[in-house]
Tab-separated table of C-alpha atoms in Angstrom:
chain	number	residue	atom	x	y	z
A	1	UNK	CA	245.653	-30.139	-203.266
A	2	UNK	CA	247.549	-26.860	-202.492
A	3	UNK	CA	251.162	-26.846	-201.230
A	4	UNK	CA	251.080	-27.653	-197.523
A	5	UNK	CA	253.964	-27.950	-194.443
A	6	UNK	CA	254.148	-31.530	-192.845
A	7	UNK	CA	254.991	-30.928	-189.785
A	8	UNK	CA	255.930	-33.411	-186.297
A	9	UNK	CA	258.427	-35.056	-187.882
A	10	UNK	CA	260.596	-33.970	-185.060
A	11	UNK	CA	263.932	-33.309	-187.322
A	12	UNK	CA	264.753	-32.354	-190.633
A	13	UNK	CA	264.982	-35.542	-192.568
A	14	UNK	CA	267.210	-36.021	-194.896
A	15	UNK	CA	265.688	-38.891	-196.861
A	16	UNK	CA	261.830	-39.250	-197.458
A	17	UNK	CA	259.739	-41.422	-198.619
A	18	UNK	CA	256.244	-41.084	-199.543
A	19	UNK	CA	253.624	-43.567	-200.675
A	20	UNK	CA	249.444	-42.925	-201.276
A	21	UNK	CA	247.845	-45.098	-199.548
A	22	UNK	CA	244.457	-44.741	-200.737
A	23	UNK	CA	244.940	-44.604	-204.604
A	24	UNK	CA	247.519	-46.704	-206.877
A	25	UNK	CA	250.826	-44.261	-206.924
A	26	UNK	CA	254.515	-45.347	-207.318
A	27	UNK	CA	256.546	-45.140	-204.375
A	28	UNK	CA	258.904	-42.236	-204.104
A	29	UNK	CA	262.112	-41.652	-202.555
A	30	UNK	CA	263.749	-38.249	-202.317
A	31	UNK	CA	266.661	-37.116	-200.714
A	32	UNK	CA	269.056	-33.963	-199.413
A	33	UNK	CA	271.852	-35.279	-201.567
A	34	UNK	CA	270.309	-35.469	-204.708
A	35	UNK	CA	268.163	-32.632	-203.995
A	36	UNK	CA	264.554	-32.055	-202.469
A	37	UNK	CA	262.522	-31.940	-206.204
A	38	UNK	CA	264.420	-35.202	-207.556
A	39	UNK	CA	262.852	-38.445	-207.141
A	40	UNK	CA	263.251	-42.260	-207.645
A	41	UNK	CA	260.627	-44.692	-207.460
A	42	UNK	CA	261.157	-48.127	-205.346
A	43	UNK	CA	258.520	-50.242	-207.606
A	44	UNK	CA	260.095	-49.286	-210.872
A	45	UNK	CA	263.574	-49.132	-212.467
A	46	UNK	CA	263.075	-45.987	-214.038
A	47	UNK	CA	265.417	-43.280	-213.891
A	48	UNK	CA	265.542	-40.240	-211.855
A	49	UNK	CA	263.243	-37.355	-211.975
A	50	UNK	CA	262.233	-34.108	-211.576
A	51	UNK	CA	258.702	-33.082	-209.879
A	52	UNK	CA	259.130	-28.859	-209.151
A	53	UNK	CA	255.344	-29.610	-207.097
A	54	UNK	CA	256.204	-32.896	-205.774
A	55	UNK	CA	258.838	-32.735	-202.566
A	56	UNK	CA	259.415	-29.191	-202.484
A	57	UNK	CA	262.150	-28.611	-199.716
A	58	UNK	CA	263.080	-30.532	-196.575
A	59	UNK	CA	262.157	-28.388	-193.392
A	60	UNK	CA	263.061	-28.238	-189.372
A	61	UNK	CA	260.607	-30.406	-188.826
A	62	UNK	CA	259.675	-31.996	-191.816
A	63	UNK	CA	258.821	-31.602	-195.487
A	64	UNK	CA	256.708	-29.134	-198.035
A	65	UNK	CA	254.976	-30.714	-200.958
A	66	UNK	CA	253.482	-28.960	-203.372
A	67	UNK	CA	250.094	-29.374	-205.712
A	68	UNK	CA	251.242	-32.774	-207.436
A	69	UNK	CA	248.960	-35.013	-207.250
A	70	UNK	CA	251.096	-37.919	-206.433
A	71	UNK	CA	252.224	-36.403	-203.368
A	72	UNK	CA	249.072	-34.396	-202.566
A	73	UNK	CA	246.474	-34.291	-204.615
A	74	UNK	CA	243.212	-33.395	-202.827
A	75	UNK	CA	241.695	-36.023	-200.138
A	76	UNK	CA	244.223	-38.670	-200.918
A	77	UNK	CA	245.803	-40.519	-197.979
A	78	UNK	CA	249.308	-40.637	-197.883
A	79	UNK	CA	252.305	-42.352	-195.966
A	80	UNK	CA	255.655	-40.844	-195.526
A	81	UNK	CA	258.992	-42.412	-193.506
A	82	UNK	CA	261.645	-40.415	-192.981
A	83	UNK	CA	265.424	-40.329	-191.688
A	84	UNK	CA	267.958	-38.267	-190.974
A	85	UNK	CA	271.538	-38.432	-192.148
A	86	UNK	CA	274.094	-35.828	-191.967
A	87	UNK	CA	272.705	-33.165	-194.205
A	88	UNK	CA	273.318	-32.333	-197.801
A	89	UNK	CA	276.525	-33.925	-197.832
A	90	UNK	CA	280.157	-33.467	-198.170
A	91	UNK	CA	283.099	-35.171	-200.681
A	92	UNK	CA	284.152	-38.318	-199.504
A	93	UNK	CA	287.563	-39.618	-200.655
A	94	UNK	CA	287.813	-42.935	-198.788
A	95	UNK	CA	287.006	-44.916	-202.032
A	96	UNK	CA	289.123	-45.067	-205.260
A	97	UNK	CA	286.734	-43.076	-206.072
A	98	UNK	CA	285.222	-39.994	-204.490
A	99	UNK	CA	281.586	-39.861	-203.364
A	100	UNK	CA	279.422	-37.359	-201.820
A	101	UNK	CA	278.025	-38.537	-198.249
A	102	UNK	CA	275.830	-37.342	-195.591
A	103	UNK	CA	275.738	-39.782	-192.617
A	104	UNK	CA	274.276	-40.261	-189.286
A	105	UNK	CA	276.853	-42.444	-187.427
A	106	UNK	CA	274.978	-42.259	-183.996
A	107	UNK	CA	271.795	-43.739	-186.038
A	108	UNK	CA	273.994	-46.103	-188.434
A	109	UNK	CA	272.537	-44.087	-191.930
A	110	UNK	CA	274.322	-43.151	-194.952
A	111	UNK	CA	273.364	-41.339	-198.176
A	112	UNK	CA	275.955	-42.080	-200.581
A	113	UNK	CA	275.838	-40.752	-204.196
A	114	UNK	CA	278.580	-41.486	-207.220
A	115	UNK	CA	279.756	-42.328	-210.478
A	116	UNK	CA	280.192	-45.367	-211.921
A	117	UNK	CA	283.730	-45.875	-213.993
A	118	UNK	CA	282.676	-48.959	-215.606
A	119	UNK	CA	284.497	-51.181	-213.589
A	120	UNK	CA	284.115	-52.823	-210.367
A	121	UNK	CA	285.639	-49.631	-207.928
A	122	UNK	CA	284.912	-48.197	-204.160
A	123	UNK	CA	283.404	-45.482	-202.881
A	124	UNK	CA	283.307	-44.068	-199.180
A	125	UNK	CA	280.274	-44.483	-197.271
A	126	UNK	CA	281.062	-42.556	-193.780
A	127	UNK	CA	279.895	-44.807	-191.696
A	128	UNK	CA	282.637	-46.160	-189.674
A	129	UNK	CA	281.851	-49.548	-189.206
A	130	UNK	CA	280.290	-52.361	-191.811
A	131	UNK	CA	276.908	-51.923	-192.949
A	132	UNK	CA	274.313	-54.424	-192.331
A	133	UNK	CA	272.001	-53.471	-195.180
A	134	UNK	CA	272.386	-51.121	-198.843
A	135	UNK	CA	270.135	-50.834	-201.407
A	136	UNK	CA	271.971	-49.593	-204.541
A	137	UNK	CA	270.400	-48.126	-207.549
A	138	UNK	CA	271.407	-46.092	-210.604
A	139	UNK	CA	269.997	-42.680	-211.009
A	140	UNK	CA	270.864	-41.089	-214.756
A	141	UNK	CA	269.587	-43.805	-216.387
A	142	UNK	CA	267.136	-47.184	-215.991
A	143	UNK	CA	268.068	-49.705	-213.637
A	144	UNK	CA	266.723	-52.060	-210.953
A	145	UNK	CA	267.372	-51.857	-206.977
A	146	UNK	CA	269.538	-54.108	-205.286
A	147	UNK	CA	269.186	-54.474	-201.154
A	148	UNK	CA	272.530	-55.834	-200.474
A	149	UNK	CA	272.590	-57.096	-196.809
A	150	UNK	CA	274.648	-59.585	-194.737
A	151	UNK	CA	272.008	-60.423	-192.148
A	152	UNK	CA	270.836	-63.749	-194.487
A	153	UNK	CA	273.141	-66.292	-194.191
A	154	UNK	CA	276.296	-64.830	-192.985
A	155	UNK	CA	277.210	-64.510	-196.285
A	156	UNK	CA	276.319	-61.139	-198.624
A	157	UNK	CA	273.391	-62.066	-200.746
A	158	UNK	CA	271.085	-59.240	-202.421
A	159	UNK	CA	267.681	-59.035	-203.668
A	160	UNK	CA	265.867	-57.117	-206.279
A	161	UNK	CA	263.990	-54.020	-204.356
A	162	UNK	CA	261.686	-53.157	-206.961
A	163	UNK	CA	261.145	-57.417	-207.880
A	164	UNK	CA	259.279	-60.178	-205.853
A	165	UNK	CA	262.330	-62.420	-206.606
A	166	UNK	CA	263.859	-64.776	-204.229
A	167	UNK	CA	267.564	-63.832	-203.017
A	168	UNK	CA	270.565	-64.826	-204.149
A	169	UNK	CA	274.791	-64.671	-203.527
A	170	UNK	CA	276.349	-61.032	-203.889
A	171	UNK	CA	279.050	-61.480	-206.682
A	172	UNK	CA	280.367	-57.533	-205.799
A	173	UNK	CA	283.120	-57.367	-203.648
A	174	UNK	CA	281.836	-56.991	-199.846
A	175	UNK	CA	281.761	-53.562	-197.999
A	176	UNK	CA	284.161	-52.726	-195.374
A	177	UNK	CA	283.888	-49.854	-192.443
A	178	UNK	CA	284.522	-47.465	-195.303
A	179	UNK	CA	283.549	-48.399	-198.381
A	180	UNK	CA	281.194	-50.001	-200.181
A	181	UNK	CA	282.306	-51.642	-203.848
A	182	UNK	CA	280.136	-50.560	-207.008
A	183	UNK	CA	280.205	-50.968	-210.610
A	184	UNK	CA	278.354	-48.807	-212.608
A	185	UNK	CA	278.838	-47.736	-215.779
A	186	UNK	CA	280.931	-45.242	-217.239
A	187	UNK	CA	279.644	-41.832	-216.572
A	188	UNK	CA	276.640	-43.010	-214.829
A	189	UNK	CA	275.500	-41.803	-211.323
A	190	UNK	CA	274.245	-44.030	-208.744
A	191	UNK	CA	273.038	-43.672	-204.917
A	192	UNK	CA	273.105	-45.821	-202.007
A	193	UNK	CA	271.076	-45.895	-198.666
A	194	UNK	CA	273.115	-47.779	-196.647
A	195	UNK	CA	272.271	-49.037	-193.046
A	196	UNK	CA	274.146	-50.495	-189.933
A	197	UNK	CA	272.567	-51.864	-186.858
A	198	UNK	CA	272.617	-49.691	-183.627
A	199	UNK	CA	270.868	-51.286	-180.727
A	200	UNK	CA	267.924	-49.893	-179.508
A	201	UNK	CA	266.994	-48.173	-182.759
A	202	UNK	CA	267.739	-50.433	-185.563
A	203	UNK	CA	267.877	-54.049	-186.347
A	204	UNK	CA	268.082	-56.195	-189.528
A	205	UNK	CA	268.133	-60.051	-189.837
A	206	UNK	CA	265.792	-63.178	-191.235
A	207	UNK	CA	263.845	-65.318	-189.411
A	208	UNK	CA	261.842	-68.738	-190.387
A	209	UNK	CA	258.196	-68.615	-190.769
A	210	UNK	CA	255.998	-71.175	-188.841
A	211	UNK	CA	252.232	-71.068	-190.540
A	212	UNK	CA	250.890	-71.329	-186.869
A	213	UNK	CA	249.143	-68.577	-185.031
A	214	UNK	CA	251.487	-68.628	-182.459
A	215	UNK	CA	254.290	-68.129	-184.500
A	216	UNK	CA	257.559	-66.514	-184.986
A	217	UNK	CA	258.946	-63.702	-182.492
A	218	UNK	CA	261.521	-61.824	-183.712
A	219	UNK	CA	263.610	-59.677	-180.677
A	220	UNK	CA	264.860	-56.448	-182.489
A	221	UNK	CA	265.547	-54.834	-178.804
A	222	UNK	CA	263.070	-52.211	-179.309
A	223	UNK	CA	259.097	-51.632	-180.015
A	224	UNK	CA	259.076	-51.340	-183.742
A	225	UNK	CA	257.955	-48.407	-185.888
A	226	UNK	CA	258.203	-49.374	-189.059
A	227	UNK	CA	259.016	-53.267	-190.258
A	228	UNK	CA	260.036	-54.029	-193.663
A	229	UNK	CA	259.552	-58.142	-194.899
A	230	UNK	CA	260.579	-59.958	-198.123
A	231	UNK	CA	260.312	-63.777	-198.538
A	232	UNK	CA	263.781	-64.975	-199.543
A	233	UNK	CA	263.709	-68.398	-200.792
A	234	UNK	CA	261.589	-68.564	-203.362
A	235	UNK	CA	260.124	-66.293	-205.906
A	236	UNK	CA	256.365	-64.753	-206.110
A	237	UNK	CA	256.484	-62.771	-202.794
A	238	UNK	CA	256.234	-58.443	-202.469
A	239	UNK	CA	257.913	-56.217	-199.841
A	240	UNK	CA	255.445	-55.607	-197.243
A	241	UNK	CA	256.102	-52.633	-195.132
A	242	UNK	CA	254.085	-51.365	-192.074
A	243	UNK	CA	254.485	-49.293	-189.161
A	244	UNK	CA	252.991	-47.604	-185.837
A	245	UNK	CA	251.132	-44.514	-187.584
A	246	UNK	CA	249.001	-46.443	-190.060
A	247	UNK	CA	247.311	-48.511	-187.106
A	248	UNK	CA	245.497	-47.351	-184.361
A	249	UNK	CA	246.457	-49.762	-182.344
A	250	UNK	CA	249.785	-49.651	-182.290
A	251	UNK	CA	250.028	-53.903	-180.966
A	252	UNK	CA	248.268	-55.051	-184.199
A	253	UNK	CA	250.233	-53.873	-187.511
A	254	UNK	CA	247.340	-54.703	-190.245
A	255	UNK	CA	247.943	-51.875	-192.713
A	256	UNK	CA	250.281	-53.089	-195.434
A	257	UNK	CA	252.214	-51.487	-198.483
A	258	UNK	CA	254.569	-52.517	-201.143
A	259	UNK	CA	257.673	-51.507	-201.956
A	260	UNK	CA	257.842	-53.232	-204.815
A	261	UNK	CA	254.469	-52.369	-206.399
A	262	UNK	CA	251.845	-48.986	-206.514
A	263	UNK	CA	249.477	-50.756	-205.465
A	264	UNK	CA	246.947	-49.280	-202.349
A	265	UNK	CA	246.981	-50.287	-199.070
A	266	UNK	CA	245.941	-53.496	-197.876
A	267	UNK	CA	244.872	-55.271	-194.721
A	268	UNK	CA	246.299	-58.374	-193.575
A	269	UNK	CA	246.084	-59.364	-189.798
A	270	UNK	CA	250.035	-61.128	-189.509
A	271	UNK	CA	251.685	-59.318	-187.556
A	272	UNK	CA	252.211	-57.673	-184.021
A	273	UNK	CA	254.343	-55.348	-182.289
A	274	UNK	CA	255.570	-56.054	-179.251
A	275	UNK	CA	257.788	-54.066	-176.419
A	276	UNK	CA	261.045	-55.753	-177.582
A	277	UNK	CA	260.008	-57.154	-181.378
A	278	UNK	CA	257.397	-58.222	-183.129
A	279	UNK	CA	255.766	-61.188	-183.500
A	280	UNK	CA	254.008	-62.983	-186.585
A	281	UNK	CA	250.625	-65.218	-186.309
A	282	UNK	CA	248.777	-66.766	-188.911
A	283	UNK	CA	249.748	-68.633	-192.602
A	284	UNK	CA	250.437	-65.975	-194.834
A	285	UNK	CA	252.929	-66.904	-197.748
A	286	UNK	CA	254.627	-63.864	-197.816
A	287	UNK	CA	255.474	-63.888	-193.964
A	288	UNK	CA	255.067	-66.427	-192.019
A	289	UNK	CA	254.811	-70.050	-194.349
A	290	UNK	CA	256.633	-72.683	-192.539
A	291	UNK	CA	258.726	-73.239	-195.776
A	292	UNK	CA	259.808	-69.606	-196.073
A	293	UNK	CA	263.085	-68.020	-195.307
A	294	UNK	CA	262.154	-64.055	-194.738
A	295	UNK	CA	264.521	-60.764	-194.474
A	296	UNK	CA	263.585	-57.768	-192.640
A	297	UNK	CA	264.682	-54.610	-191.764
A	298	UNK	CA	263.369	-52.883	-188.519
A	299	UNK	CA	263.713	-49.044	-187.001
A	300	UNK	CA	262.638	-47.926	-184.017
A	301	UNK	CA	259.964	-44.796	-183.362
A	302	UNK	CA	262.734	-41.446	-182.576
A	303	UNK	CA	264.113	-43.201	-179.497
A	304	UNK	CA	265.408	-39.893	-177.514
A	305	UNK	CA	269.079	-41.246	-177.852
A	306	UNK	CA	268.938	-40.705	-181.358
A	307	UNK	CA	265.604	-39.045	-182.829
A	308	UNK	CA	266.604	-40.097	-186.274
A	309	UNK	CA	263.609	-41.833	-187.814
A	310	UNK	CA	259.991	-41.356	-187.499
């Protein structure tokens, strides 16, 4: 209820984002680029904002919120994931069009933040090499998410962030090892998180589902910290997200939020994390049906090597 330090992140992150876990609360995403008070939400398509007492400044080794009660009102339980990039960013003239980027390359992260020109145009993303995964989404005015990714079909296909859609074929033009294609309109400004795999930290791909106990593993290389899953083929299903801090036991992820919704934690006993993966169990549409195509995206707990995500 009063501004407070979190502390332990082990860096100074560079995006966070926060979700209650105990009460019904949107989602919220801030970053160093756009600045620590500004915030977008990943289960609506509303614009950016300002909150002066939400995200007050990103620290050493972590984050200060203040009084707001979405990020800390009084007894509430509360999530937060966190990653670093590059700081608060730099010009980028890569693109036809110049973009301001802070980027990790060691840990495969970009922030990338623009302005549309109406037309179909690039924009530099800093990464150096092709990014597996970005989720796009406009920031001065209304507009959905779109997690753009390649690890699918082999193909680029997207799917609605803040929308229990099913996927479908990317109609922008692909991204390269520097840019990434965008068109937004005229005057409006847009940012992009934008991901590439790096083994032994991250990993992002689909896998089938099985609706047995014994069912799917999925090797990522690594002991998961946080795994993000969307059902693919058809429509209906939400993002689930869980990680290695919201269960005691670290083996047996059962603690489960939404990307795409404000709705409070739940429990559902699916999934496991294993030394080099994880592994699902049990028929549960939204993860592991044995008709059911699924996308996720995987990070590793601050492996020494790169201490870039926690």
């Amino acid at each position: 209820g009063d501004e407070q330090a979190i502390t332990g992140v082990g860096f100074q992150p560079d995006l966070v984002w926060i979700k209650t876990r105990s009460t019904t609360s949107s989602h919220l995403l801030q970053d160093v680029v756009r600045g620590a008070t500004k915030y977008i939400q990943s289960n609506t398509n509303d614009a950016e904002a300002t909150q002066a007492q939400g995200l007050k400044s990103f620290d050493s080794d972590g984050f200060t919120v203040g009084d707001s009660n979405s990020w800390n009102q009084n007894s509430r339980t509360l999530v937060a994931w966190n990653w670093k990039a590059g700081g608060s960013g730099s010009t980028n003239n890569d693109g036809a069009e110049a973009s301001t980027v802070s980027v990790n390359t060691t840990a495969g992260f970009s922030i990338i933040k623009g302005e549309g020109t109406g037309s179909s145009t690039t924009y530099g993303h800093g990464l150096g090499v092709v990014p597996k995964v970005y989720i796009v989404k406009l920031i001065s005015g209304t507009g959905d998410w779109y997690l753009q990714t390649s690890a699918l079909d082999g193909g680029w296909d997207y799917i609605q962030f803040n929308s229990s859609g099913a996927s479908a074929s990317m109609t922008a033009t692909a991204p390269t090892s520097s840019v990434i294609s965008n068109s937004a309109t005229n005057g409006e400004d847009f940012i992009i998180y934008a991901w590439a795999e790096v083994p032994g930290f991250s990993k992002m791909g689909s896998f089938y589902g099985t609706s047995h106990v014994n069912g799917t593993a999925v090797v990522t290389g690594f002991r998961p910290a946080f795994v993000m899953i969307k059902r693919t083929d058809t429509t209906g299903y939400w993002w689930g997200v869980m990680d290695n801090k919201r269960n005691v036991d670290n083996d047996n992820a059962t603690k489960i939020l939404w990307a795409n919704d404000a709705a409070v934690e739940s429990t559902d006993n699916i999934i496991d994390f294993l030394a080099d993966g994880f592994k699902l169990k049990g028929n549960t549409a939204w993860a592991n049906n044995a008709s059911g195509t699924y996308f996720y995206m995987a990070f590793a707990d601050s492996p020494l090597k790169y201490a870039t995500a926690r």
